[in-house]
Amino acid sequence: MTAEVSSGPDVGRAVRVLRRGGLVAFPTETVYGLGADAESDDALARLYAVKGRPTDHPVIVHLGHADRIDEWAGSVSDAARVLTACFWPGPLTVVVPAAGRVSRVATGGLDTVGLRVPDHPVARSLLDAFGGGIAAPSANRFGRVSPTSAGAVTRDLGLDVDLVLDGGPCSVGVESTIVDCTTATPVVLRVGGVTLEDLAGVLDGVPAVGGTTRAPGTLPAHYAPNAAVEVVTPAALADRARRAAAREVRVGVIALASDLVGIDLPDVLVPLARPADVVGYAHDLYRALREADELGLDLVLAVTPPPDGLGVAVADRLGRAAARH
Ligand code: TXA
Ligand code: MG
């Protein structure tokens, strides 16, 4: 049995589900979110239980419009103002001091909150109609691959989600970039849909990446399918694939099309994704990792894209998926 999936603009029903403390999965431009009323401790408790997430790990609160930030943030630094003016709506989350109305269940007990205005028509009409904030982690069980389609949500969460709004495949495909704006200079906690080059263009130079706040997406092992993931260079790919196939291991490959030119791969290899560029790589990555599990593969060999633009986020996710095994 799976939850009901709504492909029409069933926003009215979704709002009713949220108001009675239920869980609604909805599309954003990055990945699907598992949403709950950000002001309801009970709804949030259920959200954490379904997700299987430790209660001290904060979730992002989604808002319908940038001008709502002052209702949810205790204060907003100049850097946060600049970033939200430039990148909202979009794949950027800012961590700011939390206003009193934000449930401390949503913040994992912290006095800061991650806020984001997503750029997806279904998400925005849901947020507009709901009026309040929607707390939403990615709509997958803790530690697993984030869903980039409604089907992936239902396969992962089943009846634990009350309603799934289907907005088609996510355009970006990796999660938002998270910038901690509570420090004197902003720090990137998670690389994602807004690139470091984008950030450098509006801040004073390239921001630092790191930070020690509780961010599960920054745990060394995360975003992992059941299949083992191994990151390989284009030069090592063919040999590595042949050795694995000789051991009767079922192997899939993800690589830029340009990295596969002239490479002689064994026929038993399953091509999971062959994107034309880093944007396509980000778009295809989670779909490909999920497909590896649906096909029962043992191993995914992934050739990382060049480390610029969205390639940084792709390499980050591949590294964490590989760290699980
Ligand atoms: O693109 C996205 O960000 C998606 C869509 C649904 O918006 N959401 C998402 O949520 O990826 P989640 O829960 O899977 O990852 C949110 C990350 C976590 O690593 C969490 O710890 C961090 O945001 N975060 C949230 N609030 C925070 C805070 N106050 N301080 C530090 N990190 C925070
Ligand atoms: Mg997640």
Short mmCIF file of N, CA and C and ligand atoms in Angstrom, two decimals, residues 31-32 51 53 137-147 175 190 216-217 222-223 286, ligand 2:
data_model
loop_
_atom_site.label_atom_id
_atom_site.label_comp_id
_atom_site.label_asym_id
_atom_site.label_seq_id
_atom_site.Cartn_x
_atom_site.Cartn_y
_atom_site.Cartn_z
N VAL A 31 14.90 18.83 -4.34
CA VAL A 31 14.42 17.46 -4.11
C VAL A 31 13.03 17.58 -3.49
N TYR A 32 12.32 16.46 -3.37
CA TYR A 32 11.02 16.50 -2.69
C TYR A 32 11.22 16.65 -1.19
N LYS A 51 10.75 10.05 9.46
CA LYS A 51 12.03 10.24 8.79
C LYS A 51 13.10 9.36 9.44
N ARG A 53 14.86 10.39 11.99
CA ARG A 53 15.94 11.35 12.17
C ARG A 53 16.16 11.65 13.63
N PRO A 137 12.35 18.29 5.78
CA PRO A 137 13.59 17.66 5.34
C PRO A 137 13.33 17.00 3.99
N SER A 138 14.34 16.48 3.35
CA SER A 138 14.13 15.71 2.13
C SER A 138 13.25 14.50 2.48
N ALA A 139 12.38 14.10 1.53
CA ALA A 139 11.33 13.13 1.83
C ALA A 139 11.81 11.68 1.69
N ASN A 140 12.92 11.38 2.36
CA ASN A 140 13.49 10.03 2.37
C ASN A 140 13.76 9.64 3.81
N ARG A 141 13.93 8.32 4.06
CA ARG A 141 14.35 7.92 5.40
C ARG A 141 15.77 8.41 5.64
N PHE A 142 16.07 8.66 6.89
CA PHE A 142 17.36 9.23 7.30
C PHE A 142 18.55 8.45 6.71
N GLY A 143 19.46 9.18 6.09
CA GLY A 143 20.68 8.55 5.58
C GLY A 143 20.57 8.03 4.16
N ARG A 144 19.34 7.98 3.62
CA ARG A 144 19.15 7.41 2.29
C ARG A 144 19.21 8.48 1.20
N VAL A 145 19.00 8.04 -0.03
CA VAL A 145 19.07 8.94 -1.18
C VAL A 145 17.83 9.85 -1.21
N SER A 146 18.04 11.13 -1.44
CA SER A 146 16.90 12.06 -1.51
C SER A 146 16.06 11.78 -2.75
N PRO A 147 14.72 11.95 -2.64
CA PRO A 147 13.85 11.68 -3.79
C PRO A 147 13.74 12.87 -4.73
N GLU A 175 20.30 18.99 -3.18
CA GLU A 175 19.68 19.85 -2.19
C GLU A 175 20.22 21.28 -2.24
N ARG A 190 26.71 23.33 3.69
CA ARG A 190 26.47 22.26 2.70
C ARG A 190 26.49 22.89 1.32
N PRO A 216 22.84 16.76 9.18
CA PRO A 216 23.03 15.38 8.76
C PRO A 216 23.54 15.26 7.34
N GLY A 217 23.15 16.22 6.49
CA GLY A 217 23.66 16.21 5.12
C GLY A 217 25.15 16.45 5.09
N HIS A 222 26.22 9.52 4.05
CA HIS A 222 24.84 9.95 3.88
C HIS A 222 24.50 9.75 2.41
N TYR A 223 23.28 9.96 2.02
CA TYR A 223 22.89 9.91 0.61
C TYR A 223 23.24 8.57 -0.02
N TYR A 286 20.53 11.32 -8.18
CA TYR A 286 19.76 10.54 -7.21
C TYR A 286 18.85 9.53 -7.91
MG MG B 2 18.19 15.00 3.48
#
